[in-house]
Amino acid sequence: MKKRARVLVCSLWYILLVFGFSGCSYKLIVHIKPSDAVLFLDSKPIQIDEPLTVPWPGAEHHLRAELKGYHTLEQHIKLSLFQLNEYSLVLEPELYRVTINIDEGESELYLGDLFLGKTPIAVDLPYGVNIIRMHRDGYIDELCRLQVEGSTSYLFHHHREGTPFEQLGIFPTGKQPKQVIFSPDEQYVTIPLLDDVGFNVFDIPTLTMLKKEEIPRTGRKLGFAEGLFITDDQVSSKETRFFISQMTTGTIFEYAYPAFTFKRSFPTGGNWSKFMAWESRSRLLAISNWLSDTVSIINIDNGQVLKLLATDPVPRGLVFTHDGRYLIVTTYDGGSLLLFNTETWSQEKRLKVPHANLRHVVISPDDKSLYVSDMGLNAVYQVALESFSIIHTYTVDHNPNTIDLSPDGSILIVSCRGPNNPQSYLFRSPRSGIISVIDVQQQKELWSFSAGNQPTGLDISPGGSFLALTNFMDNSLELFWIGDFLKNTAKGTSLH
């Protein structure tokens, strides 16, 4: 009887071992930094959002964590039954040799509170974003944002007055960079070249000038003035295209995006054609013709000129209202702001500013306000669209040209070329130009800082992450990270 009982007990333990403990499992959770690292358990990728159930048998397991720019981390772990097993992994970033210099003088560099040395300097920095602080006696400390993904070199400018932004670098361009335009996805910057054979293409993620695109069929003529990206929502592919104007031939050239391969060209119907604007609802392209005192309205599908609008002398800036009802035109020699009805193409309103040379115009997101730069009177005007009258004037530095609004319409950034050379405006200016940063809601200038010689091109990226400007006489591009600045000003917090 006792023997049978022992056999029964042993049998029950055997059943428990086979069927009971085989159903047992381990609870495992892994805390990992950076949080976007990929984690493997016994060579299989796992998610770490919540505790993981690890099946029996096998109490020892192999953990591996991987992430681009970081050293792979491997660890053998032993798990305990009936409790939560927690492990923490911290990946160490790879280090890269980075050379940092500034274009004039000498500044001290700091990474946080760590003194790195004086410029020029070569230093090992970790993969990822590094915020470097420049310090020099008599100068405001300034921040530089280094996206380190390999060994590279950076060139910065230490502004005596500082900037509210984080510098990304200064980069060489072709001859006389006239304008700068961000692609809709913020991946590229294009730079039309006035004294060169085409345009530059700059890659934002790698901060690399990819190429200078030589435009065909121009007979080596120069004069590439303005560019425009168009995303056509009314075609099935919703393709994005890039257009660039050439003054000397009165031609528009179209390129595929993102390959930047040439597709076609078509005439503008005007003389010395410059600025372009796009109206998405009617799918029409407008371009101002500097010497023929007209604006061409062009069918984007076939490149045909549908209408030539007569303007006051020397039309320059253009913008459509967001609802597509109106086209606004600035005239340089005419010193006037014109409003055309896009149904009839008749001129409905005219604002004349005595002694002015109106250059560029942008419109607020709500279509209520226009902002217009005046190179003649060194001013930027806020114009109420409904009354078509000036409601506020901002006095800025000499020759304000290109202007742009932040995506929410709260910040206006103005590129001021600086005073003309006494011999000719075609020569280098006697001093650097100025960039003005204006809060249009508070109607006050927040900051102004120096740029290079004759800053002309200026653009805020569509998502509000970047600011790009070109220095016409220095053949250079300056790039800034402004995302944090715009977020902070929207919250009403300090600039730095």
XYZ file of C-alpha atoms in Angstrom, residues 34-480:
447
model
C 18.693 55.726 -26.198
C 15.092 54.540 -26.255
C 15.037 54.006 -30.039
C 17.736 51.310 -29.915
C 16.869 47.914 -31.395
C 16.908 45.092 -28.824
C 17.495 41.402 -29.515
C 16.851 38.477 -27.146
C 18.580 35.273 -28.204
C 19.075 36.814 -31.683
C 15.371 37.621 -32.094
C 14.170 41.256 -32.147
C 11.850 42.121 -29.266
C 9.673 45.050 -28.231
C 10.345 46.617 -24.852
C 7.241 48.747 -24.408
C 5.927 46.405 -21.695
C 7.185 43.382 -19.665
C 8.110 40.475 -21.908
C 7.097 36.882 -21.196
C 10.058 34.558 -21.769
C 9.057 30.863 -22.047
C 10.570 27.919 -20.110
C 13.108 26.258 -20.307
C 16.468 28.031 -20.316
C 17.336 30.397 -17.476
C 20.225 32.102 -19.311
C 19.606 34.397 -22.260
C 21.584 36.680 -24.539
C 20.661 40.388 -24.847
C 22.006 42.602 -27.640
C 21.241 46.284 -28.283
C 22.067 48.111 -31.523
C 21.650 51.656 -32.823
C 23.340 53.598 -35.595
C 26.118 55.762 -34.192
C 26.450 53.749 -30.965
C 28.621 50.834 -29.889
C 26.742 47.522 -29.859
C 26.094 46.294 -26.320
C 25.829 42.578 -25.477
C 24.979 40.994 -22.124
C 24.204 37.494 -20.793
C 21.391 37.485 -18.256
C 19.923 34.925 -15.825
C 16.252 35.167 -15.011
C 14.381 34.253 -11.833
C 10.982 32.591 -11.703
C 7.860 34.192 -10.267
C 9.199 37.780 -10.281
C 9.820 40.688 -12.635
C 13.378 40.673 -13.996
C 14.585 44.208 -14.782
C 17.760 45.194 -16.644
C 19.085 48.586 -17.720
C 21.285 49.069 -20.776
C 23.029 52.301 -21.754
C 24.671 52.445 -25.175
C 27.822 54.501 -25.576
C 27.965 56.776 -28.641
C 30.769 56.436 -31.144
C 33.250 59.311 -31.239
C 34.253 61.177 -34.389
C 37.028 63.652 -35.058
C 35.461 67.040 -35.821
C 37.288 70.186 -36.915
C 35.712 73.507 -35.919
C 36.810 76.929 -37.161
C 35.385 80.422 -37.465
C 35.742 82.811 -40.387
C 37.428 85.596 -38.413
C 39.160 85.979 -35.073
C 39.435 83.408 -32.304
C 36.765 82.141 -29.910
C 36.659 79.686 -27.029
C 34.468 76.615 -27.484
C 32.478 74.832 -24.767
C 30.412 71.659 -24.753
C 28.160 72.330 -21.792
C 30.609 73.448 -19.103
C 33.500 71.505 -20.662
C 36.129 73.746 -22.249
C 37.169 72.245 -25.588
C 39.781 74.800 -26.625
C 40.146 77.797 -28.911
C 39.423 77.896 -32.626
C 40.601 76.377 -34.848
C 40.294 73.049 -33.069
C 40.038 69.326 -33.809
C 38.119 67.406 -31.153
C 36.402 64.038 -30.705
C 32.643 64.480 -30.320
C 29.933 61.875 -29.735
C 27.484 60.830 -32.424
C 24.304 62.915 -32.561
C 23.458 66.519 -31.774
C 26.138 68.499 -29.933
C 25.423 72.085 -28.862
C 28.674 74.060 -28.834
C 28.897 77.473 -27.175
C 31.241 80.116 -28.582
C 32.677 82.648 -26.136
C 34.824 85.714 -26.771
C 35.418 88.863 -24.737
C 33.256 91.693 -26.040
C 30.915 89.282 -27.850
C 27.632 87.701 -26.844
C 27.960 83.946 -26.383
C 26.544 82.089 -29.370
C 25.336 78.523 -29.921
C 26.247 76.161 -32.744
C 24.369 72.943 -33.461
C 26.545 70.078 -34.719
C 24.801 66.974 -36.034
C 27.782 64.630 -35.771
C 27.477 61.487 -37.889
C 31.095 61.099 -38.965
C 34.410 62.886 -39.138
C 33.819 66.297 -40.694
C 34.636 70.000 -40.467
C 32.507 73.036 -39.619
C 32.897 76.742 -40.315
C 30.993 79.287 -38.217
C 30.846 83.039 -37.697
C 30.861 84.490 -34.191
C 28.505 87.473 -34.326
C 29.466 90.233 -31.919
C 25.773 90.844 -31.205
C 24.946 87.126 -31.079
C 21.879 85.538 -32.674
C 18.717 84.009 -31.211
C 19.285 80.896 -33.323
C 21.695 77.953 -33.410
C 24.213 78.063 -36.249
C 24.560 75.030 -38.501
C 27.427 76.382 -40.564
C 28.665 78.498 -43.473
C 29.052 76.794 -46.855
C 30.521 77.926 -50.206
C 28.220 78.379 -53.204
C 28.543 79.241 -56.878
C 28.903 82.833 -58.052
C 26.426 85.423 -56.775
C 23.797 83.326 -54.974
C 20.650 85.328 -55.644
C 18.040 83.355 -53.725
C 17.639 80.279 -51.524
C 14.624 77.943 -51.437
C 13.812 74.989 -49.155
C 12.177 71.909 -50.630
C 8.724 71.132 -49.155
C 10.127 68.161 -47.190
C 13.038 70.220 -45.782
C 15.569 67.802 -47.273
C 17.223 70.164 -49.752
C 18.016 73.803 -50.403
C 18.318 75.139 -53.944
C 20.352 78.261 -54.703
C 19.869 80.107 -58.031
C 23.148 81.674 -59.170
C 23.058 85.046 -60.907
C 26.633 84.969 -62.236
C 26.864 81.248 -62.920
C 25.444 78.557 -65.188
C 22.595 77.216 -63.062
C 21.884 76.463 -59.414
C 23.355 74.704 -56.380
C 21.670 71.805 -54.580
C 22.438 71.542 -50.859
C 21.565 68.449 -48.793
C 20.178 69.354 -45.355
C 20.618 66.029 -43.465
C 24.324 65.779 -44.350
C 25.008 69.540 -44.635
C 26.674 68.902 -47.971
C 26.657 70.879 -51.210
C 25.719 68.079 -53.596
C 26.243 69.708 -56.957
C 26.011 72.707 -59.204
C 23.356 71.931 -61.789
C 24.323 73.392 -65.167
C 21.127 74.267 -66.997
C 21.129 73.117 -70.650
C 20.215 75.090 -73.778
C 21.197 78.487 -72.403
C 24.256 79.070 -74.563
C 26.285 79.532 -71.370
C 24.167 82.569 -70.537
C 23.900 83.400 -66.859
C 21.317 85.295 -64.811
C 19.419 82.663 -62.803
C 17.383 84.749 -60.377
C 14.634 82.902 -58.511
C 13.354 79.402 -57.786
C 10.051 77.816 -56.793
C 8.946 74.379 -55.598
C 5.449 73.289 -56.613
C 3.579 70.320 -55.186
C 0.642 69.748 -57.530
C -2.200 68.266 -55.475
C -4.491 68.101 -58.497
C -2.529 65.368 -60.249
C -2.741 61.766 -59.074
C 0.948 61.478 -58.227
C 0.986 64.747 -56.215
C 4.429 65.250 -57.655
C 6.781 67.997 -56.562
C 8.637 69.988 -59.192
C 11.279 72.693 -59.115
C 11.217 75.757 -61.374
C 13.974 78.308 -61.879
C 13.859 81.585 -63.815
C 16.580 83.015 -66.036
C 16.511 86.791 -66.513
C 18.798 86.984 -69.513
C 16.662 84.721 -71.713
C 13.176 85.219 -70.250
C 12.881 81.473 -69.671
C 11.580 79.150 -66.961
C 13.234 75.746 -66.519
C 11.500 72.797 -64.867
C 13.255 70.022 -62.929
C 11.936 66.780 -61.449
C 12.169 66.382 -57.686
C 14.016 64.934 -55.819
C 16.315 63.795 -58.638
C 16.740 67.344 -60.006
C 16.695 66.072 -63.582
C 15.819 68.495 -66.366
C 12.294 68.126 -67.811
C 11.485 71.132 -70.013
C 11.727 74.895 -70.519
C 9.268 77.517 -71.730
C 9.371 81.279 -72.405
C 7.851 83.783 -70.000
C 6.635 86.229 -72.636
C 8.428 89.021 -70.802
C 11.822 90.687 -70.500
C 14.197 90.185 -67.538
C 11.875 87.746 -65.764
C 12.452 87.233 -62.049
C 10.074 86.243 -59.258
C 7.513 83.421 -59.504
C 4.351 82.566 -57.556
C 2.030 79.536 -57.745
C -1.746 79.372 -57.420
C -2.707 75.764 -56.715
C -6.469 75.914 -57.310
C -6.266 77.273 -60.842
C -2.834 75.681 -61.384
C -1.372 78.920 -62.705
C 2.171 80.263 -62.495
C 2.831 84.000 -62.294
C 6.204 85.604 -63.015
C 7.248 89.265 -62.845
C 9.062 90.785 -65.824
C 11.447 93.468 -64.569
C 12.083 95.373 -67.818
C 8.830 94.864 -69.732
C 6.656 96.100 -66.828
C 4.385 93.074 -66.970
C 3.438 89.963 -65.034
C 2.968 86.771 -67.047
C 0.182 84.331 -66.136
C 1.187 80.881 -67.409
C -0.639 77.563 -67.829
C 1.556 75.089 -65.966
C 0.480 72.131 -68.111
C 1.600 73.420 -71.506
C 3.746 76.414 -70.557
C 1.581 78.812 -72.549
C 1.257 82.459 -71.518
C -2.450 83.080 -70.888
C -2.261 86.727 -69.890
C 0.170 89.617 -69.602
C -0.760 91.995 -66.799
C 0.436 95.585 -67.245
C 1.984 97.028 -64.080
C 3.718 100.153 -62.851
C 7.450 100.321 -63.729
C 9.684 97.409 -62.727
C 7.476 94.761 -61.080
C 9.284 92.500 -58.608
C 7.517 90.664 -55.773
C 4.435 88.468 -56.172
C 2.098 86.584 -53.880
C -1.332 84.980 -54.301
C -3.832 85.065 -51.466
C -4.372 81.614 -49.991
C -7.927 81.501 -51.319
C -6.623 82.230 -54.822
C -8.855 85.285 -55.344
C -6.117 87.894 -55.662
C -2.570 88.390 -56.921
C -0.483 91.090 -55.223
C 2.444 92.708 -57.068
C 5.195 95.048 -55.849
C 6.852 97.503 -58.232
C 10.375 98.753 -57.642
C 10.554 101.944 -59.708
C 6.824 102.507 -59.370
C 6.967 102.303 -55.578
C 3.523 100.748 -55.603
C 1.606 97.731 -54.386
C -0.992 96.396 -56.844
C -3.901 94.014 -56.326
C -5.337 92.011 -59.248
C -8.573 90.026 -59.251
C -7.729 86.524 -60.531
C -11.156 85.994 -62.095
C -11.010 89.035 -64.356
C -7.280 89.846 -64.073
C -8.265 93.465 -63.617
C -6.349 95.733 -61.254
C -8.680 96.526 -58.354
C -6.441 98.327 -55.853
C -3.231 100.348 -55.855
C -1.163 101.602 -52.929
C 1.470 104.195 -53.847
C 4.332 104.881 -51.407
C 6.231 108.087 -52.313
C 9.982 107.667 -52.932
C 9.731 103.921 -52.265
C 11.324 100.964 -54.046
C 9.110 98.025 -53.132
C 10.840 94.696 -53.501
C 9.334 91.614 -51.809
C 5.892 90.750 -50.420
C 4.640 87.905 -48.203
C 1.166 87.239 -46.832
C -0.031 86.131 -43.397
C -1.597 82.665 -43.034
C -5.043 84.215 -42.455
C -4.835 86.439 -45.590
C -5.357 89.563 -43.468
C -1.909 91.178 -43.639
C 0.770 91.734 -46.248
C 4.404 92.492 -45.387
C 6.358 94.482 -47.976
C 10.063 95.381 -48.052
C 11.071 98.862 -49.240
C 14.691 99.149 -50.354
C 14.370 102.880 -50.998
C 13.204 103.932 -47.539
C 14.774 101.114 -45.474
C 11.447 99.908 -44.163
C 9.064 96.974 -44.018
C 5.350 97.749 -44.138
C 2.447 95.829 -42.702
C -0.471 96.341 -45.075
C -4.065 95.403 -44.249
C -5.358 93.443 -47.227
C -8.968 94.567 -46.824
C -8.301 98.312 -46.671
C -5.080 98.054 -48.710
C -3.403 100.571 -46.433
C -0.246 100.628 -44.318
C -1.058 99.913 -40.673
C 2.490 99.635 -39.308
C 6.019 100.499 -40.426
C 9.211 98.777 -39.252
C 12.429 100.743 -39.750
C 15.299 98.400 -40.618
C 18.842 98.562 -42.007
C 19.797 99.643 -45.527
C 18.254 97.913 -48.536
C 15.840 95.363 -47.056
C 15.170 92.846 -49.786
C 13.988 89.261 -49.182
C 11.621 88.678 -46.250
C 9.797 85.636 -44.915
C 7.219 84.713 -42.285
C 7.344 81.784 -39.880
C 4.708 79.112 -40.623
C 2.368 80.469 -37.934
C 2.816 84.045 -39.166
C 4.177 85.398 -35.877
C 7.841 86.031 -36.760
C 9.083 88.036 -39.739
C 12.747 87.756 -40.745
C 14.224 90.452 -42.980
C 17.410 90.336 -45.043
C 19.001 93.799 -45.296
C 21.733 94.064 -47.896
C 23.471 96.981 -46.188
C 24.563 100.334 -47.655
C 25.571 100.484 -51.299
C 29.177 100.884 -52.349
C 29.765 104.597 -53.209
C 31.013 103.567 -56.656
C 28.162 101.181 -57.517
C 25.720 98.803 -55.857
C 27.301 96.130 -58.051
C 30.473 96.232 -55.905
C 30.997 94.917 -52.380
C 29.194 96.868 -49.686
C 31.343 98.892 -47.247
C 30.107 96.693 -44.367
C 28.172 93.532 -43.630
C 24.433 93.315 -44.092
C 21.944 92.856 -41.254
C 19.279 90.243 -40.505
C 16.295 91.565 -38.525
C 14.011 89.295 -36.499
C 10.595 90.872 -35.868
C 7.682 89.753 -33.711
C 4.708 90.989 -35.758
C 2.219 90.254 -32.982
C 4.048 92.532 -30.544
C 5.128 94.776 -33.453
C 8.735 94.991 -32.299
C 12.178 93.876 -33.403
C 13.467 91.062 -31.208
C 17.007 90.877 -32.567
C 19.282 92.005 -35.350
C 22.610 90.474 -36.283
C 25.229 90.801 -38.983
C 25.439 88.499 -41.976
C 27.981 88.451 -44.806
C 28.433 90.943 -47.615
C 25.092 91.745 -49.265
C 22.799 89.053 -47.832
C 20.108 88.676 -50.486
C 18.453 85.264 -50.454
C 16.476 84.249 -47.373
C 14.016 81.450 -46.638
C 12.348 79.856 -43.610
C 11.764 76.138 -44.133
C 8.119 75.003 -44.494
C 8.126 73.247 -41.118
C 9.821 76.123 -39.306
C 12.980 74.158 -38.501
C 15.599 76.076 -40.472
C 16.581 79.512 -41.719
C 18.803 79.829 -44.783
C 20.380 82.985 -46.171
C 22.848 83.660 -48.969
C 25.555 86.319 -49.074
C 25.636 87.652 -52.623
C 29.178 89.021 -52.600
C 30.722 86.281 -50.441
C 29.358 83.369 -52.499
C 28.183 81.662 -49.335
C 25.192 80.001 -47.682
C 24.471 80.400 -43.958
C 22.195 77.891 -42.262
C 20.543 78.127 -38.833
